[in-house]
JSON list of C-alpha atoms in Angstrom, two decimals:
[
{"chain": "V", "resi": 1404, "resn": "UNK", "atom": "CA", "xyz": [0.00, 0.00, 0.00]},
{"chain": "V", "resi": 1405, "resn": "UNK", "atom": "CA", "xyz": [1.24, 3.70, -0.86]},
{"chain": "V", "resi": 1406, "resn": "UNK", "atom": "CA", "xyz": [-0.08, 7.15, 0.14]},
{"chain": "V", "resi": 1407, "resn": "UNK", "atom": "CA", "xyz": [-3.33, 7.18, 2.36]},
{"chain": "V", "resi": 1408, "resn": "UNK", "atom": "CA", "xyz": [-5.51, 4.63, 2.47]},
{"chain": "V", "resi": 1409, "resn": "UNK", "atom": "CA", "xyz": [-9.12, 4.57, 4.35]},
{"chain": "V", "resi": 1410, "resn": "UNK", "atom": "CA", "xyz": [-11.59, 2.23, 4.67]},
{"chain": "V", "resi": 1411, "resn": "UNK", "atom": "CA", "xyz": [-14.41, 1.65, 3.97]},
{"chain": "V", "resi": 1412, "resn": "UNK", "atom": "CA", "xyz": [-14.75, 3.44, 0.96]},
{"chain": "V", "resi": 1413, "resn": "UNK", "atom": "CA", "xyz": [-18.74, 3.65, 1.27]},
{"chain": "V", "resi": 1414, "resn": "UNK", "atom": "CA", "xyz": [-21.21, 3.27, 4.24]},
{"chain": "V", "resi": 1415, "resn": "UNK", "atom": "CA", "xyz": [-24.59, 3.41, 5.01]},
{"chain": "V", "resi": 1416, "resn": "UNK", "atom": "CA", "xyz": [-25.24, 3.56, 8.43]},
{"chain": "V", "resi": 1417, "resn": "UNK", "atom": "CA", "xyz": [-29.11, 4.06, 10.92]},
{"chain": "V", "resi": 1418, "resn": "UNK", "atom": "CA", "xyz": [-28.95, 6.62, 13.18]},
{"chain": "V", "resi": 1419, "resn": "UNK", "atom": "CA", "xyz": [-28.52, 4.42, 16.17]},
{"chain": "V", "resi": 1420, "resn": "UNK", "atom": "CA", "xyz": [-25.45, 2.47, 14.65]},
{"chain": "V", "resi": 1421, "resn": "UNK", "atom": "CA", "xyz": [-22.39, 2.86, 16.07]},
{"chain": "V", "resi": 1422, "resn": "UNK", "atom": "CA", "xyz": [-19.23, 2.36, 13.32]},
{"chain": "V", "resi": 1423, "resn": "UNK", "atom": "CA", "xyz": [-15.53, 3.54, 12.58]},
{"chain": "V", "resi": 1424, "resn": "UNK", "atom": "CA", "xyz": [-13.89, 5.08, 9.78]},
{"chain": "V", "resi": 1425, "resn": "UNK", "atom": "CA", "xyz": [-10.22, 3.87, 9.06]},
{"chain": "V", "resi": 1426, "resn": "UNK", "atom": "CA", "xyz": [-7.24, 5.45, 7.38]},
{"chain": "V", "resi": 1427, "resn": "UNK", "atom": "CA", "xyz": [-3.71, 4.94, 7.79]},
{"chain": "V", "resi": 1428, "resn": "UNK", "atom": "CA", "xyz": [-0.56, 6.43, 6.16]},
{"chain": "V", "resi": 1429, "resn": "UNK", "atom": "CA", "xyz": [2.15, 4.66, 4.47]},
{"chain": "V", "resi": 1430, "resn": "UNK", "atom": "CA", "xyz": [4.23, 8.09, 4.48]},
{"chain": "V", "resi": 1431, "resn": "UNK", "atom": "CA", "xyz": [5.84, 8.72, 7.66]},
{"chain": "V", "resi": 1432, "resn": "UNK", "atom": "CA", "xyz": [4.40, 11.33, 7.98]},
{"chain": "V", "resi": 1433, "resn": "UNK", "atom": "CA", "xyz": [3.72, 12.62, 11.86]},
{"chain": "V", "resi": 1434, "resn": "UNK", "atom": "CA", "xyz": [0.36, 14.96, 11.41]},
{"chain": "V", "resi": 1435, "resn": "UNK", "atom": "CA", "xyz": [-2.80, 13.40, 10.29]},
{"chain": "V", "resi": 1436, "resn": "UNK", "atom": "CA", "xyz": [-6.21, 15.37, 10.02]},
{"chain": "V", "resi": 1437, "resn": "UNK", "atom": "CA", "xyz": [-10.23, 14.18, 9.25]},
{"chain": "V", "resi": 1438, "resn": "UNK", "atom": "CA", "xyz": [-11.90, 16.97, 7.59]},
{"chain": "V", "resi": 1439, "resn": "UNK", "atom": "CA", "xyz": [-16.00, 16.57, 6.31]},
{"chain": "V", "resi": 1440, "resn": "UNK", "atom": "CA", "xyz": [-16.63, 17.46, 2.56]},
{"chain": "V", "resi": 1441, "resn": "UNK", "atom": "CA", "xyz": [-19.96, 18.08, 2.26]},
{"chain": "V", "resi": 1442, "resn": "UNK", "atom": "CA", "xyz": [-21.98, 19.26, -1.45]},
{"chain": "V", "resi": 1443, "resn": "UNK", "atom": "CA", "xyz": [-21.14, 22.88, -2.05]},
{"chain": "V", "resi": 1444, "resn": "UNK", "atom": "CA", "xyz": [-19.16, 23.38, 0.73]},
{"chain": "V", "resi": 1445, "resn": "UNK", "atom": "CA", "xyz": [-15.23, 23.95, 1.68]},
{"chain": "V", "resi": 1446, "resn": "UNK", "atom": "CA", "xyz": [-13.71, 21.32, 2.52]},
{"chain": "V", "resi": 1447, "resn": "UNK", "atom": "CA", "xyz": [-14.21, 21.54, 6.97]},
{"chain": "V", "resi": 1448, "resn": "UNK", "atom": "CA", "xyz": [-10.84, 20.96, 8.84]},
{"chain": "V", "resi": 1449, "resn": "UNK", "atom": "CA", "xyz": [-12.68, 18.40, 12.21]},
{"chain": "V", "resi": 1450, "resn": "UNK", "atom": "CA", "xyz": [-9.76, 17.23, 13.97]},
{"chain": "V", "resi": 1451, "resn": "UNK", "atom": "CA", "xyz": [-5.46, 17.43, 13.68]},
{"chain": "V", "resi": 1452, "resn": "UNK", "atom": "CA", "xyz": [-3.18, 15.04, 15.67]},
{"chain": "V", "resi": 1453, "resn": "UNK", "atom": "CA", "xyz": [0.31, 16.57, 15.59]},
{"chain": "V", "resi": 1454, "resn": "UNK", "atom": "CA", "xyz": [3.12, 14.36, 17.35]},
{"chain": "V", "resi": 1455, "resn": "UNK", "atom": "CA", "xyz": [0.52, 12.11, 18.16]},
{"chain": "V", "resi": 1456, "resn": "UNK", "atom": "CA", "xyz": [-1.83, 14.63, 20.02]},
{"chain": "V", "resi": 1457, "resn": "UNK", "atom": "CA", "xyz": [-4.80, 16.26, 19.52]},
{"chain": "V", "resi": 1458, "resn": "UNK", "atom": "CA", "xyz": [-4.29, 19.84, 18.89]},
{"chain": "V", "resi": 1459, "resn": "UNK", "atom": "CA", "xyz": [-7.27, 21.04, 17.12]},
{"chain": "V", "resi": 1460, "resn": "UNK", "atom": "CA", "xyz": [-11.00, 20.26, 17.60]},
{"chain": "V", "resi": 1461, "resn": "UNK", "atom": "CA", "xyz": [-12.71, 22.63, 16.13]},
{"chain": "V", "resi": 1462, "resn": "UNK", "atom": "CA", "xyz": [-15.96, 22.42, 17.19]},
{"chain": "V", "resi": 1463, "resn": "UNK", "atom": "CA", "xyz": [-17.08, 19.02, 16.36]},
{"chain": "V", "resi": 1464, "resn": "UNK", "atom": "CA", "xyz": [-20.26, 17.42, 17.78]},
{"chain": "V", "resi": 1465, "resn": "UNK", "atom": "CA", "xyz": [-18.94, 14.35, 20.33]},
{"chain": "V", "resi": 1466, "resn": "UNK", "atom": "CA", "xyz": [-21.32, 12.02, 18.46]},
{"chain": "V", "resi": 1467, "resn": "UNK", "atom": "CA", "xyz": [-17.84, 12.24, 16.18]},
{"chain": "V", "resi": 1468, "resn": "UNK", "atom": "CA", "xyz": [-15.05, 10.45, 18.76]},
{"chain": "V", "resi": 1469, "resn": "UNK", "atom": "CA", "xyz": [-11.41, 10.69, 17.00]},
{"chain": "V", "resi": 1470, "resn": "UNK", "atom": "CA", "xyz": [-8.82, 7.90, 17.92]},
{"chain": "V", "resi": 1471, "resn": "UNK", "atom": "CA", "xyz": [-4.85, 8.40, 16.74]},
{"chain": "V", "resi": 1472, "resn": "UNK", "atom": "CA", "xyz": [-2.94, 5.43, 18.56]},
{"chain": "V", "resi": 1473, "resn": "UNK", "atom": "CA", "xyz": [0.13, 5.65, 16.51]},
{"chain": "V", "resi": 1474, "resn": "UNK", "atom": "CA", "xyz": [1.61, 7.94, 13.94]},
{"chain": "V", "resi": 1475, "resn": "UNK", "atom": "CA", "xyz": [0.59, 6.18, 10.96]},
{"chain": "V", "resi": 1476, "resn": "UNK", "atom": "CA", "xyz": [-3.65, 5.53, 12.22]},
{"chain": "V", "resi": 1477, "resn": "UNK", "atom": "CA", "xyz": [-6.71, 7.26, 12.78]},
{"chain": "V", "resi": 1478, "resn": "UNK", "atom": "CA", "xyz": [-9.96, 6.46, 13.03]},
{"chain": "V", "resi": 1479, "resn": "UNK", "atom": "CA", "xyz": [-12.85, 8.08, 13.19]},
{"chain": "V", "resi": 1480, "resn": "UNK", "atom": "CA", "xyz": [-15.63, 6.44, 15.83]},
{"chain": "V", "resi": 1481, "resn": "UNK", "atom": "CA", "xyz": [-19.00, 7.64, 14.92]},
{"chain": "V", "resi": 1482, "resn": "UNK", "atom": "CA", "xyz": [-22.71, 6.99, 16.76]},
{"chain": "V", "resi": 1483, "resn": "UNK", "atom": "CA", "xyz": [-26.04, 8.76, 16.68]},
{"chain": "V", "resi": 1484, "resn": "UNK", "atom": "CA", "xyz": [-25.51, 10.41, 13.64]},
{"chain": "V", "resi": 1485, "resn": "UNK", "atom": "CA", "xyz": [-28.04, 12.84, 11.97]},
{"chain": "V", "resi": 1486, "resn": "UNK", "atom": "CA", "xyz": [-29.03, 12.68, 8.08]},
{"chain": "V", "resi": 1487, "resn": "UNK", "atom": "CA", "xyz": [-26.81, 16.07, 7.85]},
{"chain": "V", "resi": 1488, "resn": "UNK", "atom": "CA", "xyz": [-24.03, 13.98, 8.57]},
{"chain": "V", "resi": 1489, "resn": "UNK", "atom": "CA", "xyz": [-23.91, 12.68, 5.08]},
{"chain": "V", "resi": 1490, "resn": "UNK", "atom": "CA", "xyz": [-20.90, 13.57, 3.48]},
{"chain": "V", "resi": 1491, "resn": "UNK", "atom": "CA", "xyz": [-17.21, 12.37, 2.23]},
{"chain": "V", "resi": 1492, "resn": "UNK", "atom": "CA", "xyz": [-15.02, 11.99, 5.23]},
{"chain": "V", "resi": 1493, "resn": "UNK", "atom": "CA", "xyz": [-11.12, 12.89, 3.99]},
{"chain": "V", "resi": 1494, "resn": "UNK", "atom": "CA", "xyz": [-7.96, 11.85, 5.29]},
{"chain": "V", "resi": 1495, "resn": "UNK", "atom": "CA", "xyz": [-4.70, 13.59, 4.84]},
{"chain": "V", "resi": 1496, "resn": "UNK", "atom": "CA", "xyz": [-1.60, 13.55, 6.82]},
{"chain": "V", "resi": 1497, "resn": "UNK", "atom": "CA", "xyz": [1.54, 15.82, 6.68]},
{"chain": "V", "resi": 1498, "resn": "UNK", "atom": "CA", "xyz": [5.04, 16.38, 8.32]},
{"chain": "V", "resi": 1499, "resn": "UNK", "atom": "CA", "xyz": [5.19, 18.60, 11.38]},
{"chain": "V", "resi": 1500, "resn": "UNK", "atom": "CA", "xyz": [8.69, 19.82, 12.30]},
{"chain": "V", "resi": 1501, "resn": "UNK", "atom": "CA", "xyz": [9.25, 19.50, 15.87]},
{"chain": "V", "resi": 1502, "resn": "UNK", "atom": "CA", "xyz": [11.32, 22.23, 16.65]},
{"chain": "V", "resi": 1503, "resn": "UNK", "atom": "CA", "xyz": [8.70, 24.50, 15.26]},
{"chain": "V", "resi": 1504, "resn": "UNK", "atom": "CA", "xyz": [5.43, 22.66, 15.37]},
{"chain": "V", "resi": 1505, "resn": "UNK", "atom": "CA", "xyz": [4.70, 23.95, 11.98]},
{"chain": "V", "resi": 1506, "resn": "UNK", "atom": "CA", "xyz": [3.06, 22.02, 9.08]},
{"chain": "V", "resi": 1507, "resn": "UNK", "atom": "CA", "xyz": [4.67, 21.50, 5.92]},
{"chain": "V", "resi": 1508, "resn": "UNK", "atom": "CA", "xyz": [2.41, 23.12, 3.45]},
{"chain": "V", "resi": 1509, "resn": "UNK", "atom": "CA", "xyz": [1.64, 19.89, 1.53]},
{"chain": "V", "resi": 1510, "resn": "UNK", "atom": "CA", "xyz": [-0.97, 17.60, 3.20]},
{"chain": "V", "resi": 1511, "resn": "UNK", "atom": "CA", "xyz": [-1.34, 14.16, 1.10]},
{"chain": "V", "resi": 1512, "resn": "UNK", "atom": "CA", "xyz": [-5.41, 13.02, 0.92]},
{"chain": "V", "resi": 1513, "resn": "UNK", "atom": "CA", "xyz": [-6.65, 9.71, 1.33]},
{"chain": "V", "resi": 1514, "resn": "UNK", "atom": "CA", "xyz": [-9.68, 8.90, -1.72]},
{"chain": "V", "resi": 1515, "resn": "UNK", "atom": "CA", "xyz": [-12.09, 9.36, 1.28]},
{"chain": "V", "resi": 1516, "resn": "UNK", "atom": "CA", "xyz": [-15.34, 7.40, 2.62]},
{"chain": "V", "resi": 1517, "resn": "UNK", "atom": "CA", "xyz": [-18.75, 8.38, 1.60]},
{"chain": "V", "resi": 1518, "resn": "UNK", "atom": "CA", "xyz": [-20.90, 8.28, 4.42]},
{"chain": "V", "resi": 1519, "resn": "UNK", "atom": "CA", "xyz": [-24.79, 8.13, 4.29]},
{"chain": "V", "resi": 1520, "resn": "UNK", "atom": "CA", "xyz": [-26.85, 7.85, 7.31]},
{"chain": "V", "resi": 1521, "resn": "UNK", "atom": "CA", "xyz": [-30.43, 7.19, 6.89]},
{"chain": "L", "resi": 331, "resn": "UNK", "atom": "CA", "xyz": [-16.86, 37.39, 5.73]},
{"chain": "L", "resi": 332, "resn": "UNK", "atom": "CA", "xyz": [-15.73, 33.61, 4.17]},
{"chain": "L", "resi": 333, "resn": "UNK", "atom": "CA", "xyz": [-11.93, 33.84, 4.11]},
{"chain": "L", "resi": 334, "resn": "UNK", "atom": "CA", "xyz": [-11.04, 31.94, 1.09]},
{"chain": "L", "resi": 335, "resn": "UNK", "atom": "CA", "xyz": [-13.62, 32.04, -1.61]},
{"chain": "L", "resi": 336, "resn": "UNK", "atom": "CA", "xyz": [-14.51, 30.43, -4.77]},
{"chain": "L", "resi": 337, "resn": "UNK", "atom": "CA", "xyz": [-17.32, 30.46, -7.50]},
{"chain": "L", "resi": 338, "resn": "UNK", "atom": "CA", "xyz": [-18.68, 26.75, -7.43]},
{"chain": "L", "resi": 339, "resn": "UNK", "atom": "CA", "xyz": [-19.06, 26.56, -11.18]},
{"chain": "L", "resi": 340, "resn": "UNK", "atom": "CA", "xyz": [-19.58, 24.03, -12.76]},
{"chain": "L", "resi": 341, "resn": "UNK", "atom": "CA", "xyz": [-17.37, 25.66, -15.66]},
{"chain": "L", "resi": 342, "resn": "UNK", "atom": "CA", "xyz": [-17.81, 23.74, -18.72]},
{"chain": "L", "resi": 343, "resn": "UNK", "atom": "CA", "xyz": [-15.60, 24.53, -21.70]},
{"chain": "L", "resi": 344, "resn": "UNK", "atom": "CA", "xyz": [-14.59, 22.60, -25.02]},
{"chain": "L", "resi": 345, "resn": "UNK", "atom": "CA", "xyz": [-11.52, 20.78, -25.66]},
{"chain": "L", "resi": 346, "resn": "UNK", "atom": "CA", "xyz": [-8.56, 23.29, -26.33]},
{"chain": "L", "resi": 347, "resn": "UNK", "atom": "CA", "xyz": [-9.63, 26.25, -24.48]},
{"chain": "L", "resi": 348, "resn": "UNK", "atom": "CA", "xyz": [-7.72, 28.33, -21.85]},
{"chain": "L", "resi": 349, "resn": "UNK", "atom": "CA", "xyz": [-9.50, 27.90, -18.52]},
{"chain": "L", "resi": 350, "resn": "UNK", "atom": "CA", "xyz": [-9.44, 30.63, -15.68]},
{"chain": "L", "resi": 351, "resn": "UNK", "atom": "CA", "xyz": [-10.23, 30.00, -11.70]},
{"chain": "L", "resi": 352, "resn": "UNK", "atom": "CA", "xyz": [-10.44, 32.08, -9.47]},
{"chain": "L", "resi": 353, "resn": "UNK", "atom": "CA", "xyz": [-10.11, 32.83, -5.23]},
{"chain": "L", "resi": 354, "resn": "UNK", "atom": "CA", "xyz": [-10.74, 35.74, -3.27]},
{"chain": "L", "resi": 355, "resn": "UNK", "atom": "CA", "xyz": [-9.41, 35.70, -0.09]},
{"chain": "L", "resi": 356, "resn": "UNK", "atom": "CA", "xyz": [-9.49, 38.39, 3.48]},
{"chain": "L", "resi": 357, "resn": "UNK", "atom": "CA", "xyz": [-6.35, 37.82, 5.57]},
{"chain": "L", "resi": 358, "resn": "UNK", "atom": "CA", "xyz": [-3.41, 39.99, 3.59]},
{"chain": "L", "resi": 359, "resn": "UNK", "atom": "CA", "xyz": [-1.31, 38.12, 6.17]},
{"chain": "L", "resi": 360, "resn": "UNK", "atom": "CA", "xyz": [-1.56, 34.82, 3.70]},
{"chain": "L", "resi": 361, "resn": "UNK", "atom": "CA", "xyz": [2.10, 34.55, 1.73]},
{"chain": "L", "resi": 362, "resn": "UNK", "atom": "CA", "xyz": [1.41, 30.95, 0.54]},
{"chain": "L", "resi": 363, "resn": "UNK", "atom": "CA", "xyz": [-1.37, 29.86, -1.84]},
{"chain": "L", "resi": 364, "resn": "UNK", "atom": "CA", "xyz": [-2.15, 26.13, -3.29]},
{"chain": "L", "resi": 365, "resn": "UNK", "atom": "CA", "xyz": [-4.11, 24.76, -5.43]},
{"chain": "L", "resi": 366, "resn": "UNK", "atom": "CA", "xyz": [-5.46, 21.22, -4.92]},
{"chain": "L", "resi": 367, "resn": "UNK", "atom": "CA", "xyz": [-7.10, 19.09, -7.46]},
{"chain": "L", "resi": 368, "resn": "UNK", "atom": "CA", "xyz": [-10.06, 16.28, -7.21]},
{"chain": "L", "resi": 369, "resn": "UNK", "atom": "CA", "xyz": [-11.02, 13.99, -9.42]},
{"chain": "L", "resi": 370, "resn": "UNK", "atom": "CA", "xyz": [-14.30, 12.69, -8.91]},
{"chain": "L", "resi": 371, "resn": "UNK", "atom": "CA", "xyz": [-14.35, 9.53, -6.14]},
{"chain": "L", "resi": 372, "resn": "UNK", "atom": "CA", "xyz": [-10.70, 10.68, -5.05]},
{"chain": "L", "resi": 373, "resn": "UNK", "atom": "CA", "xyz": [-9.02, 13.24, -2.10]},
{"chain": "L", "resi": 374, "resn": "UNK", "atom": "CA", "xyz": [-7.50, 16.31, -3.38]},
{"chain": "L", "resi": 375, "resn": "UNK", "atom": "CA", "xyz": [-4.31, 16.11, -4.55]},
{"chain": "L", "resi": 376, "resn": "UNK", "atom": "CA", "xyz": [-1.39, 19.20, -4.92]},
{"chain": "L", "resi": 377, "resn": "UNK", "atom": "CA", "xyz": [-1.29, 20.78, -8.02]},
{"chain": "L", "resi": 378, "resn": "UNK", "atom": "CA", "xyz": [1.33, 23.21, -7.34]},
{"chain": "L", "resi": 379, "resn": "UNK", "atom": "CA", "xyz": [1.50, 26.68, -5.27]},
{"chain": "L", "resi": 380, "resn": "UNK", "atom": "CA", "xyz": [3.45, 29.72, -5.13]},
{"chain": "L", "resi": 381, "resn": "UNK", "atom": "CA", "xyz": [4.65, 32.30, -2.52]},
{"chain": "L", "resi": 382, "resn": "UNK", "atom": "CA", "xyz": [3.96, 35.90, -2.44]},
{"chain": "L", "resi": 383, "resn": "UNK", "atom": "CA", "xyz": [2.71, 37.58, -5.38]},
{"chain": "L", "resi": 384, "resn": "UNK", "atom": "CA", "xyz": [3.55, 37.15, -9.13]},
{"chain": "L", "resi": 385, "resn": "UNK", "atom": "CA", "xyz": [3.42, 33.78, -11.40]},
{"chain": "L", "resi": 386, "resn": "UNK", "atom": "CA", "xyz": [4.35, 30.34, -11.35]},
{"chain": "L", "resi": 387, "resn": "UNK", "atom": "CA", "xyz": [4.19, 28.43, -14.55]},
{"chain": "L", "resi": 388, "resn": "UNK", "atom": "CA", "xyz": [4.03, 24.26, -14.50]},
{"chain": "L", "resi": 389, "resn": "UNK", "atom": "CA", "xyz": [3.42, 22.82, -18.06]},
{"chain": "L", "resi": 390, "resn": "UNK", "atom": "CA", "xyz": [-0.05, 24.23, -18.84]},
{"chain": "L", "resi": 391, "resn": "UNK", "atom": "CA", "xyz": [-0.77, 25.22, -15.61]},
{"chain": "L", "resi": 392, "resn": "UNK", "atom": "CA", "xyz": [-0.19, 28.26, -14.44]},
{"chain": "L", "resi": 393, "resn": "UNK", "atom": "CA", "xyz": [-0.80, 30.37, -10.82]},
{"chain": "L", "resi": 394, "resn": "UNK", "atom": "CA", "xyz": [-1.32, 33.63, -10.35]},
{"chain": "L", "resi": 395, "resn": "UNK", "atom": "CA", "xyz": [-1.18, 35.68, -6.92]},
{"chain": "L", "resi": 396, "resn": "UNK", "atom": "CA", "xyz": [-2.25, 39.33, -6.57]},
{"chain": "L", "resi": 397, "resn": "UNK", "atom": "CA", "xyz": [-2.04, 40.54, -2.95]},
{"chain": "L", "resi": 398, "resn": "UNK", "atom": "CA", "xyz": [-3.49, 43.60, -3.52]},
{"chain": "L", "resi": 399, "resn": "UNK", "atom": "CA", "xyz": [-6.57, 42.37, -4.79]},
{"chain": "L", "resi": 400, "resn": "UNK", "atom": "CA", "xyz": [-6.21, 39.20, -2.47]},
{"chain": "L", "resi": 401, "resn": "UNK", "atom": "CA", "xyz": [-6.80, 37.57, -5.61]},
{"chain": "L", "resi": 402, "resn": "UNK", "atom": "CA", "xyz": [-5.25, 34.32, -6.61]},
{"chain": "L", "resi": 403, "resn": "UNK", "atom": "CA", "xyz": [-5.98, 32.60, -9.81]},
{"chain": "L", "resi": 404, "resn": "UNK", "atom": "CA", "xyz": [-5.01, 29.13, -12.05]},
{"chain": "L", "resi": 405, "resn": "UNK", "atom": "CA", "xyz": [-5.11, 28.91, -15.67]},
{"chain": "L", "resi": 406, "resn": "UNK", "atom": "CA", "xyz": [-5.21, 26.12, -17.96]},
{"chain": "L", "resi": 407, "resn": "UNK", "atom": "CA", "xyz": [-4.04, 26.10, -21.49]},
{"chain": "L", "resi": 408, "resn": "UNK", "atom": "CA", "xyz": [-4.80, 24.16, -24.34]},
{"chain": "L", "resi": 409, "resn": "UNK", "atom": "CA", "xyz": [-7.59, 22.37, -22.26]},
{"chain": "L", "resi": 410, "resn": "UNK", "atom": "CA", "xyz": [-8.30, 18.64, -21.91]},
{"chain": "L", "resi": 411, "resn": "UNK", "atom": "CA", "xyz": [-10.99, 16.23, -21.00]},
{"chain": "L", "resi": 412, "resn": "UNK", "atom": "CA", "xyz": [-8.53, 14.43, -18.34]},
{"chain": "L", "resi": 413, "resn": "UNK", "atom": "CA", "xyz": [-8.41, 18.46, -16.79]},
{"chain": "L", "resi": 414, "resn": "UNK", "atom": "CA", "xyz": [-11.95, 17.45, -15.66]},
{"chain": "L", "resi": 415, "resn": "UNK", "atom": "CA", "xyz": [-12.07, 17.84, -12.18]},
{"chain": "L", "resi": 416, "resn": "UNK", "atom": "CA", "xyz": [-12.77, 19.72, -8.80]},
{"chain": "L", "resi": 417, "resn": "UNK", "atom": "CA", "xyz": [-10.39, 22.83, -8.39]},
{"chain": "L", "resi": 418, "resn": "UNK", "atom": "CA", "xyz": [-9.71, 23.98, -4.62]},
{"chain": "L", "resi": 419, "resn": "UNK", "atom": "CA", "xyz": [-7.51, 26.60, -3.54]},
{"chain": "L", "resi": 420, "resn": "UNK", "atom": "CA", "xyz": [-6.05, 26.05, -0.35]},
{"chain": "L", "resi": 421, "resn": "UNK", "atom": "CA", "xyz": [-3.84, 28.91, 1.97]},
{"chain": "L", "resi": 422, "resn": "UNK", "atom": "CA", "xyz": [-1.98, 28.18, 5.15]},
{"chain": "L", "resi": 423, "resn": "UNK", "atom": "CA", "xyz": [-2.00, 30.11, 8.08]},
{"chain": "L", "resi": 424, "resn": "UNK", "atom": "CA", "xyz": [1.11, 30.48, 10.05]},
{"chain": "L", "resi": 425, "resn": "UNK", "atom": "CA", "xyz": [-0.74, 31.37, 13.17]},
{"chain": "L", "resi": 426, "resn": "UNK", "atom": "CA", "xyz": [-2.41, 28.03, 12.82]},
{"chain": "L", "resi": 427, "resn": "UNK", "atom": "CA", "xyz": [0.56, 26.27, 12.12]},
{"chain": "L", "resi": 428, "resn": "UNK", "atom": "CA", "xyz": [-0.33, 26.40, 8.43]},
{"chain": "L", "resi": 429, "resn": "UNK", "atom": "CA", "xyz": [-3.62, 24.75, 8.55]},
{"chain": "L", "resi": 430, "resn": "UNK", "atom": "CA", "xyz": [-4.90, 24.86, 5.35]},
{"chain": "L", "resi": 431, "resn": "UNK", "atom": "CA", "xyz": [-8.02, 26.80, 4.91]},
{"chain": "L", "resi": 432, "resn": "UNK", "atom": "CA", "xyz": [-9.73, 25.75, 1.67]},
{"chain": "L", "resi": 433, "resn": "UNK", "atom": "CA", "xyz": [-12.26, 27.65, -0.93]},
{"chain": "L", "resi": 434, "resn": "UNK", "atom": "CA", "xyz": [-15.51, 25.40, -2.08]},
{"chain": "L", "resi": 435, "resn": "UNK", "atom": "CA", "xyz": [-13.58, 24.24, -5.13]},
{"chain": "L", "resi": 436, "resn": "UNK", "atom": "CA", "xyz": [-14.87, 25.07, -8.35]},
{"chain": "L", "resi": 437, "resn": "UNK", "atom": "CA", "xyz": [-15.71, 21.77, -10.88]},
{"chain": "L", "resi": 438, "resn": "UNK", "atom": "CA", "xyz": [-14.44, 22.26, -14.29]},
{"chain": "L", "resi": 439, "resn": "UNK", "atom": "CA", "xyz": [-15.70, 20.07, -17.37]},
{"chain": "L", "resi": 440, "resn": "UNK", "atom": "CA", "xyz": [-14.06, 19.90, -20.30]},
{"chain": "L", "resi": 441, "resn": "UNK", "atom": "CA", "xyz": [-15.55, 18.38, -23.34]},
{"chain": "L", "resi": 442, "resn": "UNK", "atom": "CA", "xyz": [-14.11, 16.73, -26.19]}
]
């Protein structure tokens, strides 16, 4: 496997279900980031583990639970969604330099997972 | 106000043509600006970026940065169908450890 891979590609899920969204980076890179790209809309920046630790939340209901146990995994635990929910769920990860704890510009996307929840 | 922002399209132009697209964007701190491309059923992927104001040419591709319009914009030349795809300009903030704050993309079709 190269670049960013997540899995599943597509899911359907109730409201009540409870399921997790998969990606992993082949890269080693030390950032990784979920963002939600919904129709018509920028692309929305959820959550950032830098070094391994959350560092941005920005927001997010807690029905979305984020989970980074090593450098090179994240998932994305979801339950009691809402229809407006429905969207493409992106990947990316990108190299953070220590000593400064910025980003290199370039972030590196996974192909996503389209989520539906009826 | 948005801070990066971008007409949706969809932009549809024939084979061969030169394609503009366009962001606007608020912070005149922003130094760095990307564009990202997505092709339907994929993530974005870097099509190239420049720093500051002026031009950047890559093959047919070029980017253009005007910081005192906050205007950025990426032209296509001698169009093709495999251009067709979802344009996004991205720009990093250094106060957010560049984070990359995206416009709505704009999709582009271009048909043979």
């Amino acid at each position: 496997e190269t670049g960013v891979t997540q899995t599943p590609r597509h899911l359907v899920m109730g409201m009540t279900n409870k399921k997790s969204l998969k990606c992993e980076q082949h890269l080693g890179h030390n950032a990784m980031y979920w963002y939600k790209q919904s129709a018509k809309k920028p692309l929305e920046l959820m959550f950032v583990y830098s070094l391994e630790e959350r560092v941005e939340n920005n927001s997010v209901p807690s029905r979305f639970s984020p989970e980074c146990p090593n450098s090179s995994h994240l998932f994305l635990h979801l339950h009691t969604l809402q229809p407006e929910d429905s969207a493409l769920y992106l990947c990316a990860s990108s190299q953070v330099y220590e000593a400064s704890g910025m980003s290199s510009y370039e972030q590196y996307f996974g192909p996503g997972t389209r989520l539906t929840v009826t | 106000q948005k801070e990066v922002e971008q007409d949706p399209g969809p932009l549809s132009v024939p084979e061969g043509a030169i394609v503009s697209l366009n962001c606007t964007y608020s912070n005149s701190a922003f130094q760095y600006f990307m564009w990202y491309r997505q092709y339907s059923r994929k993530g974005p992927e870097l099509l190239m970026y420049t720093y500051s104001s002026g031009n950047k040419e890559d093959g047919r591709f070029t980017a253009q940065v005007d910081k005192s319009s906050k205007y950025i914009s990426l032209f296509i030349r001698d169009s093709q169908p495999s251009d067709s795809a979802t344009y996004l300009c991205a720009i990093p903030s250094r106060d957010a450890g560049n984070m990359l704050t995206f416009g709505g993309g704009t999709r582009l079709m271009v048909k043979p």
